[in-house]
């Protein structure tokens, strides 16, 4: 644990490579856009009321005119981002880091004197610790747990640094965060999509609570994902391999496992003469986990975000999966052609794609038209992987799409400018950014 403690407490801004800094700024902007769009969901409205009732305080909440405690603000922010499945992730963890890290960091940074370098260095620490904890958990536990089971460890590491915990307190905080992290079963959420989502809100809550408890003298069980000899190799390259550079960014607000299939059908839609109205059947060939996204006619936005058939149908209509497609509206879930095409999707599991998961996620599609003509795609991966990245301009455009109509143009521009230049901000400007991030969305 000694080297982990030193990384948490002694990492300095000048030790961060330039590409790591730029990636941290990109993560900051991308998560912010998802948080704004999350306010479209019913889940966010339920959590906003719950948190302000049960966790009252004076900490700003993301894009809300209400306030909560440190724990409440972190819980709300993570649930808000998680409510719209468009946030960054990492293939080896099969889950998400930033969704818990950013809200906890912003809540803890409120009224603290952090400049941009301190803010982003803390963010990077959260990504590096949480990603390794996620990889370690998959190696040491037989069940597939949600992201909240391990991303709270990154939250605890980040806040242990901000609150200047001792090494002993830090170890207790990390152990408590791991022990109380929600080891909820991810495939239950896949098979039965509801508002429980990926557990990240409770991961954020566990991480923040663990630090506050450790500071008060609370002791926690040793963190297996950090201490076990069986995972020691995962931690040996701290400060050398930067996992934040291996995050993917989502082009669409649906489960990552569905997105290779989305790209496969999008490639066919570009063919001259292709008409969605003339589609007779859609055959998708992918890995096992993707075929578990089996909901055909989603009735809620949660079901839509975990539906491969609905995602593919939306891509055939819109050439993408836009936030409106997963909204509980006649134009979204109730769109007649979306529903018709969703029922034309047949999913097929292949051993070849199974063998490449989780490090790689692939799919291809075969579309049969009413006249008997067939279209077959090339094998496809999702947009936004490190090997198939979204450019900074594309991420900015995604941010603009997600925030369109929800924030004033001046607010959107100010947030974009401050996020993409966060490294150069002084402490007063960081507080200005935090204030902008509490701008209430339009109802």
Short mmCIF file of C-alpha atoms in Angstrom, two decimals:
data_model
loop_
_atom_site.label_atom_id
_atom_site.label_comp_id
_atom_site.label_asym_id
_atom_site.label_seq_id
_atom_site.Cartn_x
_atom_site.Cartn_y
_atom_site.Cartn_z
CA UNK A 1 0.00 0.00 0.00
CA UNK A 2 2.94 2.33 0.51
CA UNK A 3 3.35 3.14 -3.18
CA UNK A 4 -0.41 3.66 -3.56
CA UNK A 5 -0.41 6.11 -0.66
CA UNK A 6 2.51 7.98 -2.16
CA UNK A 7 0.75 8.24 -5.51
CA UNK A 8 -2.38 9.57 -3.85
CA UNK A 9 -0.69 12.14 -1.62
CA UNK A 10 2.55 13.03 -3.39
CA UNK A 11 1.64 13.19 -7.09
CA UNK A 12 2.36 16.74 -8.28
CA UNK A 13 0.88 18.54 -11.29
CA UNK A 14 4.26 18.72 -13.03
CA UNK A 15 4.38 14.91 -13.09
CA UNK A 16 1.34 14.72 -15.39
CA UNK A 17 2.12 14.34 -19.12
CA UNK A 18 0.50 16.87 -21.40
CA UNK A 19 -1.78 14.28 -23.04
CA UNK A 20 -3.05 13.23 -19.60
CA UNK A 21 -3.91 16.85 -18.78
CA UNK A 22 -5.75 17.28 -22.07
CA UNK A 23 -7.64 14.04 -21.54
CA UNK A 24 -8.69 15.18 -18.06
CA UNK A 25 -10.13 18.37 -19.56
CA UNK A 26 -11.99 16.32 -22.17
CA UNK A 27 -13.42 14.06 -19.45
CA UNK A 28 -14.50 17.13 -17.49
CA UNK A 29 -16.43 18.61 -20.43
CA UNK A 30 -17.95 15.31 -21.53
CA UNK A 31 -19.26 14.43 -18.07
CA UNK A 32 -20.63 17.94 -17.69
CA UNK A 33 -22.67 17.62 -20.89
CA UNK A 34 -24.09 14.28 -19.76
CA UNK A 35 -25.02 15.79 -16.38
CA UNK A 36 -26.99 18.55 -18.09
CA UNK A 37 -28.87 16.10 -20.32
CA UNK A 38 -29.52 13.83 -17.33
CA UNK A 39 -32.00 16.41 -16.09
CA UNK A 40 -34.34 15.23 -18.87
CA UNK A 41 -34.91 11.98 -16.98
CA UNK A 42 -37.54 11.15 -14.38
CA UNK A 43 -34.81 9.48 -12.33
CA UNK A 44 -33.05 12.81 -11.83
CA UNK A 45 -36.18 14.51 -10.54
CA UNK A 46 -36.81 11.73 -8.03
CA UNK A 47 -33.21 11.88 -6.78
CA UNK A 48 -33.19 15.67 -6.58
CA UNK A 49 -36.13 15.60 -4.16
CA UNK A 50 -34.82 12.59 -2.24
CA UNK A 51 -31.35 14.04 -1.72
CA UNK A 52 -32.48 17.49 -0.62
CA UNK A 53 -34.96 15.92 1.83
CA UNK A 54 -32.60 13.32 3.29
CA UNK A 55 -29.15 14.95 2.90
CA UNK A 56 -29.72 18.68 3.51
CA UNK A 57 -26.74 21.02 3.35
CA UNK A 58 -25.19 23.98 1.56
CA UNK A 59 -23.17 22.26 -1.21
CA UNK A 60 -24.30 23.04 -4.80
CA UNK A 61 -25.80 20.21 -6.81
CA UNK A 62 -25.04 19.79 -10.50
CA UNK A 63 -27.27 22.03 -12.62
CA UNK A 64 -29.85 22.40 -9.86
CA UNK A 65 -31.10 25.34 -7.81
CA UNK A 66 -31.09 23.11 -4.73
CA UNK A 67 -28.30 22.27 -2.30
CA UNK A 68 -27.33 19.30 -0.19
CA UNK A 69 -24.62 17.93 2.07
CA UNK A 70 -21.29 16.74 0.70
CA UNK A 71 -22.62 13.16 0.66
CA UNK A 72 -25.91 14.23 -0.90
CA UNK A 73 -24.34 16.33 -3.63
CA UNK A 74 -22.02 13.50 -4.63
CA UNK A 75 -24.86 10.97 -4.61
CA UNK A 76 -27.11 13.18 -6.72
CA UNK A 77 -24.42 14.10 -9.23
CA UNK A 78 -23.41 10.50 -9.84
CA UNK A 79 -27.02 9.33 -10.20
CA UNK A 80 -27.70 12.27 -12.52
CA UNK A 81 -24.84 11.38 -14.88
CA UNK A 82 -25.68 7.68 -14.65
CA UNK A 83 -29.30 8.40 -15.59
CA UNK A 84 -28.27 9.00 -19.21
CA UNK A 85 -25.92 6.30 -20.45
CA UNK A 86 -23.59 8.62 -22.36
CA UNK A 87 -20.62 8.92 -19.98
CA UNK A 88 -17.06 7.68 -20.35
CA UNK A 89 -15.93 4.16 -19.49
CA UNK A 90 -13.09 1.65 -19.65
CA UNK A 91 -13.23 -1.76 -21.32
CA UNK A 92 -11.22 -3.80 -18.78
CA UNK A 93 -13.39 -2.60 -15.90
CA UNK A 94 -16.56 -3.19 -17.95
CA UNK A 95 -17.77 -0.01 -16.30
CA UNK A 96 -17.43 3.68 -15.56
CA UNK A 97 -15.13 5.88 -13.47
CA UNK A 98 -15.86 9.56 -14.09
CA UNK A 99 -19.55 9.25 -13.23
CA UNK A 100 -18.67 8.94 -9.51
CA UNK A 101 -15.33 10.78 -9.47
CA UNK A 102 -16.42 14.14 -10.87
CA UNK A 103 -19.49 14.85 -8.68
CA UNK A 104 -17.57 13.90 -5.53
CA UNK A 105 -14.63 16.09 -6.54
CA UNK A 106 -16.83 19.11 -7.31
CA UNK A 107 -18.72 18.71 -4.04
CA UNK A 108 -15.47 18.51 -2.05
CA UNK A 109 -13.93 21.41 -4.00
CA UNK A 110 -16.74 23.77 -3.06
CA UNK A 111 -15.38 26.63 -0.95
CA UNK A 112 -11.87 25.10 -1.08
CA UNK A 113 -8.90 26.91 -2.56
CA UNK A 114 -8.06 24.66 -5.51
CA UNK A 115 -6.59 25.96 -8.73
CA UNK A 116 -7.05 24.17 -12.03
CA UNK A 117 -3.88 22.13 -11.69
CA UNK A 118 -4.91 20.84 -8.25
CA UNK A 119 -8.43 20.11 -9.50
CA UNK A 120 -7.30 18.08 -12.52
CA UNK A 121 -4.52 16.30 -10.62
CA UNK A 122 -7.15 15.10 -8.14
CA UNK A 123 -9.39 14.03 -11.02
CA UNK A 124 -6.56 12.02 -12.58
CA UNK A 125 -5.82 10.31 -9.25
CA UNK A 126 -9.46 9.28 -9.02
CA UNK A 127 -9.40 7.79 -12.52
CA UNK A 128 -6.13 5.92 -11.94
CA UNK A 129 -7.09 4.40 -8.60
CA UNK A 130 -10.68 3.54 -9.55
CA UNK A 131 -9.75 1.93 -12.87
CA UNK A 132 -7.18 -0.35 -11.25
CA UNK A 133 -9.63 -1.19 -8.46
CA UNK A 134 -12.20 -2.20 -11.06
CA UNK A 135 -9.75 -4.43 -12.92
CA UNK A 136 -8.66 -5.99 -9.61
CA UNK A 137 -12.24 -6.66 -8.53
CA UNK A 138 -12.97 -8.53 -11.75
CA UNK A 139 -9.90 -10.67 -11.12
CA UNK A 140 -10.73 -11.48 -7.48
CA UNK A 141 -14.56 -11.81 -7.49
CA UNK A 142 -16.58 -14.37 -9.42
CA UNK A 143 -19.67 -12.20 -9.94
CA UNK A 144 -19.84 -9.23 -12.31
CA UNK A 145 -20.51 -6.21 -10.12
CA UNK A 146 -21.69 -2.73 -11.04
CA UNK A 147 -19.27 0.20 -11.23
CA UNK A 148 -20.31 1.43 -7.79
CA UNK A 149 -18.56 -1.61 -6.31
CA UNK A 150 -15.17 -0.13 -7.17
CA UNK A 151 -15.37 3.50 -8.37
CA UNK A 152 -16.03 4.63 -4.80
CA UNK A 153 -12.46 3.54 -4.00
CA UNK A 154 -11.25 6.17 -6.45
CA UNK A 155 -13.50 8.71 -4.75
CA UNK A 156 -12.00 7.81 -1.37
CA UNK A 157 -8.45 8.14 -2.73
CA UNK A 158 -9.19 11.54 -4.25
CA UNK A 159 -10.84 12.96 -1.13
CA UNK A 160 -8.18 11.47 1.16
CA UNK A 161 -5.75 13.71 -0.71
CA UNK A 162 -8.00 16.79 -0.56
CA UNK A 163 -8.64 16.31 3.18
CA UNK A 164 -4.96 15.55 3.83
CA UNK A 165 -5.60 12.27 5.62
CA UNK A 166 -2.64 10.46 7.12
CA UNK A 167 -1.46 7.21 5.53
CA UNK A 168 -3.22 5.26 8.28
CA UNK A 169 -6.46 7.19 7.76
CA UNK A 170 -6.16 6.78 4.00
CA UNK A 171 -5.85 3.02 4.34
CA UNK A 172 -8.93 2.92 6.56
CA UNK A 173 -10.87 5.08 4.09
CA UNK A 174 -9.95 2.90 1.12
CA UNK A 175 -10.87 -0.24 3.03
CA UNK A 176 -14.20 1.20 4.13
CA UNK A 177 -15.04 2.38 0.62
CA UNK A 178 -14.35 -1.09 -0.77
CA UNK A 179 -16.29 -2.82 2.03
CA UNK A 180 -19.39 -0.62 1.70
CA UNK A 181 -19.25 -0.26 -2.08
CA UNK A 182 -22.46 -1.73 -3.57
CA UNK A 183 -21.54 -5.13 -4.99
CA UNK A 184 -24.76 -5.21 -6.96
CA UNK A 185 -25.10 -7.66 -9.84
CA UNK A 186 -24.68 -5.87 -13.16
CA UNK A 187 -26.43 -8.47 -15.30
CA UNK A 188 -29.60 -8.10 -13.19
CA UNK A 189 -29.71 -4.49 -14.38
CA UNK A 190 -29.06 -5.62 -17.97
CA UNK A 191 -31.85 -8.22 -17.90
CA UNK A 192 -34.25 -5.97 -15.99
CA UNK A 193 -33.37 -2.31 -16.74
CA UNK A 194 -34.67 0.06 -14.07
CA UNK A 195 -33.50 3.17 -12.24
CA UNK A 196 -30.97 1.23 -10.14
CA UNK A 197 -28.59 1.62 -13.11
CA UNK A 198 -24.86 0.99 -12.54
CA UNK A 199 -24.62 1.59 -8.78
CA UNK A 200 -22.36 4.61 -9.23
CA UNK A 201 -24.40 6.97 -7.08
CA UNK A 202 -23.96 4.65 -4.13
CA UNK A 203 -20.30 4.18 -5.01
CA UNK A 204 -19.82 7.95 -4.79
CA UNK A 205 -21.73 8.04 -1.49
CA UNK A 206 -19.63 5.18 -0.07
CA UNK A 207 -16.37 6.85 -1.11
CA UNK A 208 -17.21 10.24 0.37
CA UNK A 209 -18.60 8.69 3.57
CA UNK A 210 -15.50 6.51 3.98
CA UNK A 211 -13.20 9.54 4.01
CA UNK A 212 -15.35 11.48 6.46
CA UNK A 213 -15.52 8.44 8.74
CA UNK A 214 -11.78 7.76 8.56
CA UNK A 215 -11.06 11.38 9.44
CA UNK A 216 -13.17 10.86 12.57
CA UNK A 217 -11.26 7.71 13.57
CA UNK A 218 -13.47 5.02 11.96
CA UNK A 219 -11.57 1.85 11.00
CA UNK A 220 -12.22 -0.21 7.88
CA UNK A 221 -11.39 -3.72 6.69
CA UNK A 222 -8.27 -3.99 4.48
CA UNK A 223 -9.04 -3.35 0.81
CA UNK A 224 -8.55 -6.67 -0.99
CA UNK A 225 -8.45 -5.04 -4.40
CA UNK A 226 -5.47 -2.97 -3.27
CA UNK A 227 -3.69 -5.28 -0.81
CA UNK A 228 -3.94 -8.78 -2.24
CA UNK A 229 -0.79 -10.33 -3.69
CA UNK A 230 -2.88 -11.68 -6.55
CA UNK A 231 -3.44 -8.14 -7.88
CA UNK A 232 -0.13 -6.51 -6.96
CA UNK A 233 0.93 -6.32 -10.62
CA UNK A 234 -2.06 -4.07 -11.36
CA UNK A 235 -0.67 -1.40 -9.02
CA UNK A 236 2.99 -1.52 -9.97
CA UNK A 237 2.70 0.91 -12.89
CA UNK A 238 1.03 3.80 -11.04
CA UNK A 239 2.39 7.00 -12.55
CA UNK A 240 3.73 5.15 -15.60
CA UNK A 241 0.66 3.76 -17.36
CA UNK A 242 -2.11 6.33 -17.39
CA UNK A 243 -5.47 4.58 -17.55
CA UNK A 244 -7.29 7.86 -18.06
CA UNK A 245 -5.89 7.76 -21.60
CA UNK A 246 -7.62 4.40 -22.10
CA UNK A 247 -11.09 5.69 -21.35
CA UNK A 248 -13.63 5.58 -24.15
CA UNK A 249 -16.14 8.32 -24.87
CA UNK A 250 -19.64 7.43 -25.97
CA UNK A 251 -21.12 8.85 -29.12
CA UNK A 252 -24.66 7.88 -28.06
CA UNK A 253 -26.64 7.60 -24.79
CA UNK A 254 -27.07 3.81 -24.84
CA UNK A 255 -25.18 0.86 -23.37
CA UNK A 256 -21.69 0.50 -24.82
CA UNK A 257 -22.35 -3.12 -25.70
CA UNK A 258 -25.01 -2.04 -28.21
CA UNK A 259 -22.83 0.53 -29.94
CA UNK A 260 -20.81 -1.78 -32.23
CA UNK A 261 -24.15 -2.93 -33.68
CA UNK A 262 -25.21 0.71 -34.05
CA UNK A 263 -22.08 1.44 -36.07
CA UNK A 264 -22.68 -1.65 -38.21
CA UNK A 265 -26.17 -0.56 -39.29
CA UNK A 266 -25.13 3.07 -39.66
CA UNK A 267 -22.56 2.01 -42.26
CA UNK A 268 -25.33 0.40 -44.32
CA UNK A 269 -27.68 3.34 -43.93
CA UNK A 270 -25.17 5.48 -45.83
CA UNK A 271 -25.56 3.31 -48.94
CA UNK A 272 -27.42 5.09 -51.77
CA UNK A 273 -30.97 3.82 -52.09
CA UNK A 274 -31.16 2.37 -48.57
CA UNK A 275 -34.58 3.03 -47.00
CA UNK A 276 -35.47 2.11 -43.38
CA UNK A 277 -39.10 1.78 -44.39
CA UNK A 278 -38.19 -1.10 -46.72
CA UNK A 279 -36.40 -3.20 -44.07
CA UNK A 280 -37.82 -6.70 -43.59
CA UNK A 281 -35.38 -8.05 -40.95
CA UNK A 282 -32.18 -7.01 -39.16
CA UNK A 283 -29.71 -9.67 -37.98
CA UNK A 284 -27.06 -8.55 -35.48
CA UNK A 285 -24.07 -10.80 -34.72
CA UNK A 286 -22.18 -9.88 -31.55
CA UNK A 287 -20.86 -11.14 -28.17
CA UNK A 288 -22.96 -12.71 -25.43
CA UNK A 289 -23.34 -9.64 -23.21
CA UNK A 290 -24.62 -7.58 -26.16
CA UNK A 291 -27.31 -10.16 -26.90
CA UNK A 292 -28.52 -9.81 -23.29
CA UNK A 293 -29.68 -6.29 -24.22
CA UNK A 294 -32.86 -7.92 -25.43
CA UNK A 295 -35.71 -5.52 -24.61
CA UNK A 296 -37.57 -5.00 -27.88
CA UNK A 297 -40.23 -2.42 -27.03
CA UNK A 298 -38.88 -0.30 -24.16
CA UNK A 299 -41.45 1.51 -22.04
CA UNK A 300 -38.97 3.68 -20.09
CA UNK A 301 -35.77 5.54 -20.87
CA UNK A 302 -33.86 3.01 -18.72
CA UNK A 303 -35.15 0.14 -20.85
CA UNK A 304 -34.32 2.06 -24.02
CA UNK A 305 -30.72 2.69 -22.93
CA UNK A 306 -30.24 -1.05 -22.38
CA UNK A 307 -31.98 -2.17 -25.57
CA UNK A 308 -29.89 -3.25 -28.55
CA UNK A 309 -32.94 -3.65 -30.86
CA UNK A 310 -34.21 -0.16 -30.05
CA UNK A 311 -30.73 1.38 -30.43
CA UNK A 312 -30.27 -0.24 -33.83
CA UNK A 313 -33.73 0.85 -34.95
CA UNK A 314 -33.04 4.43 -33.87
CA UNK A 315 -29.71 4.45 -35.70
CA UNK A 316 -31.42 3.30 -38.91
CA UNK A 317 -33.88 6.18 -38.64
CA UNK A 318 -31.68 9.00 -37.33
CA UNK A 319 -28.21 7.90 -38.48
CA UNK A 320 -27.36 8.08 -34.77
CA UNK A 321 -28.96 7.53 -31.39
CA UNK A 322 -29.90 10.99 -30.16
CA UNK A 323 -31.04 11.86 -26.61
CA UNK A 324 -34.56 12.40 -27.93
CA UNK A 325 -34.69 8.78 -29.09
CA UNK A 326 -34.53 7.47 -25.52
CA UNK A 327 -36.96 10.06 -24.12
CA UNK A 328 -40.37 8.94 -22.89
CA UNK A 329 -42.20 10.85 -25.63
CA UNK A 330 -44.17 10.01 -28.80
CA UNK A 331 -41.12 11.10 -30.83
CA UNK A 332 -38.83 8.89 -28.77
CA UNK A 333 -40.09 5.64 -27.25
CA UNK A 334 -43.45 5.97 -28.99
CA UNK A 335 -42.12 6.56 -32.52
CA UNK A 336 -44.00 4.05 -34.75
CA UNK A 337 -41.11 3.27 -37.10
CA UNK A 338 -38.67 2.81 -34.19
CA UNK A 339 -41.05 0.31 -32.63
CA UNK A 340 -41.64 -1.45 -35.94
CA UNK A 341 -37.92 -1.83 -36.70
CA UNK A 342 -37.12 -2.90 -33.12
CA UNK A 343 -39.36 -5.90 -33.66
CA UNK A 344 -37.45 -6.79 -36.82
CA UNK A 345 -34.12 -7.22 -34.98
CA UNK A 346 -32.77 -10.72 -34.38
CA UNK A 347 -29.60 -11.14 -32.28
CA UNK A 348 -27.00 -13.87 -32.75
CA UNK A 349 -24.13 -14.70 -30.37
CA UNK A 350 -20.81 -15.67 -31.97
CA UNK A 351 -17.85 -17.45 -30.40
CA UNK A 352 -15.39 -15.26 -32.28
CA UNK A 353 -16.73 -12.04 -30.76
CA UNK A 354 -17.12 -13.70 -27.35
CA UNK A 355 -13.42 -14.55 -27.31
CA UNK A 356 -12.46 -10.89 -27.78
CA UNK A 357 -14.66 -9.49 -24.99
CA UNK A 358 -14.17 -7.45 -22.78
CA UNK A 359 -10.98 -5.95 -24.19
CA UNK A 360 -12.66 -5.64 -27.58
CA UNK A 361 -16.36 -5.35 -28.48
CA UNK A 362 -17.40 -6.21 -32.04
CA UNK A 363 -20.55 -6.70 -34.09
CA UNK A 364 -21.68 -6.95 -37.67
CA UNK A 365 -25.14 -6.83 -39.18
CA UNK A 366 -27.12 -8.32 -42.05
CA UNK A 367 -30.20 -6.42 -43.19
CA UNK A 368 -32.79 -8.06 -45.44
CA UNK A 369 -35.05 -5.76 -47.46
CA UNK A 370 -38.66 -6.45 -48.43
CA UNK A 371 -37.58 -7.08 -52.03
CA UNK A 372 -35.17 -9.79 -50.90
CA UNK A 373 -32.02 -7.69 -51.27
CA UNK A 374 -29.46 -8.14 -48.48
CA UNK A 375 -26.95 -5.70 -47.03
CA UNK A 376 -24.04 -7.02 -44.92
CA UNK A 377 -21.78 -4.74 -42.90
CA UNK A 378 -18.12 -5.08 -42.09
CA UNK A 379 -17.24 -6.02 -38.48
CA UNK A 380 -17.61 -2.85 -36.42
CA UNK A 381 -16.45 -1.41 -33.11
CA UNK A 382 -17.96 1.49 -31.22
CA UNK A 383 -16.89 5.05 -31.88
CA UNK A 384 -14.86 6.71 -29.14
CA UNK A 385 -12.43 3.93 -28.21
CA UNK A 386 -8.77 4.94 -27.87
CA UNK A 387 -8.09 3.13 -31.15
CA UNK A 388 -11.18 4.71 -32.77
CA UNK A 389 -11.39 8.04 -30.93
CA UNK A 390 -13.80 10.92 -31.01
CA UNK A 391 -11.87 14.09 -31.76
CA UNK A 392 -11.98 17.03 -29.40
CA UNK A 393 -14.21 18.85 -31.89
CA UNK A 394 -16.58 15.87 -31.93
CA UNK A 395 -16.70 15.81 -28.12
CA UNK A 396 -17.48 19.52 -28.09
CA UNK A 397 -20.28 18.93 -30.60
CA UNK A 398 -21.62 16.12 -28.40
CA UNK A 399 -21.59 18.54 -25.45
CA UNK A 400 -23.54 21.06 -27.52
CA UNK A 401 -26.12 18.48 -28.58
CA UNK A 402 -26.61 17.26 -25.01
CA UNK A 403 -27.02 20.76 -23.57
CA UNK A 404 -29.08 22.27 -26.39
CA UNK A 405 -32.24 23.86 -25.05
CA UNK A 406 -31.35 23.14 -21.43
CA UNK A 407 -28.83 25.93 -20.74
CA UNK A 408 -28.55 29.51 -21.90
CA UNK A 409 -26.05 29.94 -24.72
CA UNK A 410 -23.80 32.11 -22.56
CA UNK A 411 -23.78 29.48 -19.81
CA UNK A 412 -22.95 26.69 -22.28
CA UNK A 413 -20.08 28.68 -23.76
CA UNK A 414 -18.64 29.70 -20.41
CA UNK A 415 -18.66 26.12 -19.15
CA UNK A 416 -17.05 24.84 -22.35
CA UNK A 417 -14.32 27.46 -22.20
CA UNK A 418 -13.55 26.87 -18.51
CA UNK A 419 -13.54 23.07 -18.83
CA UNK A 420 -11.31 22.98 -21.90
CA UNK A 421 -8.91 25.43 -20.27
CA UNK A 422 -9.22 24.07 -16.74
CA UNK A 423 -5.48 23.46 -16.26
CA UNK A 424 -4.77 27.20 -16.43
CA UNK A 425 -7.49 28.32 -14.00
CA UNK A 426 -6.60 30.00 -10.74
CA UNK A 427 -8.54 29.17 -7.56
CA UNK A 428 -11.06 31.98 -8.07
CA UNK A 429 -11.77 30.77 -11.61
CA UNK A 430 -12.26 27.19 -10.36
CA UNK A 431 -14.90 28.50 -7.98
CA UNK A 432 -16.47 30.36 -10.91
CA UNK A 433 -16.60 27.08 -12.84
CA UNK A 434 -18.26 25.33 -9.89
CA UNK A 435 -20.84 28.12 -9.77
CA UNK A 436 -21.55 27.75 -13.50
CA UNK A 437 -21.97 24.00 -12.97
CA UNK A 438 -24.74 24.76 -10.49
CA UNK A 439 -26.71 26.76 -13.11
CA UNK A 440 -30.25 25.31 -13.07
CA UNK A 441 -31.38 23.72 -16.32
CA UNK A 442 -34.46 25.05 -18.08
CA UNK A 443 -37.57 23.10 -17.15
#
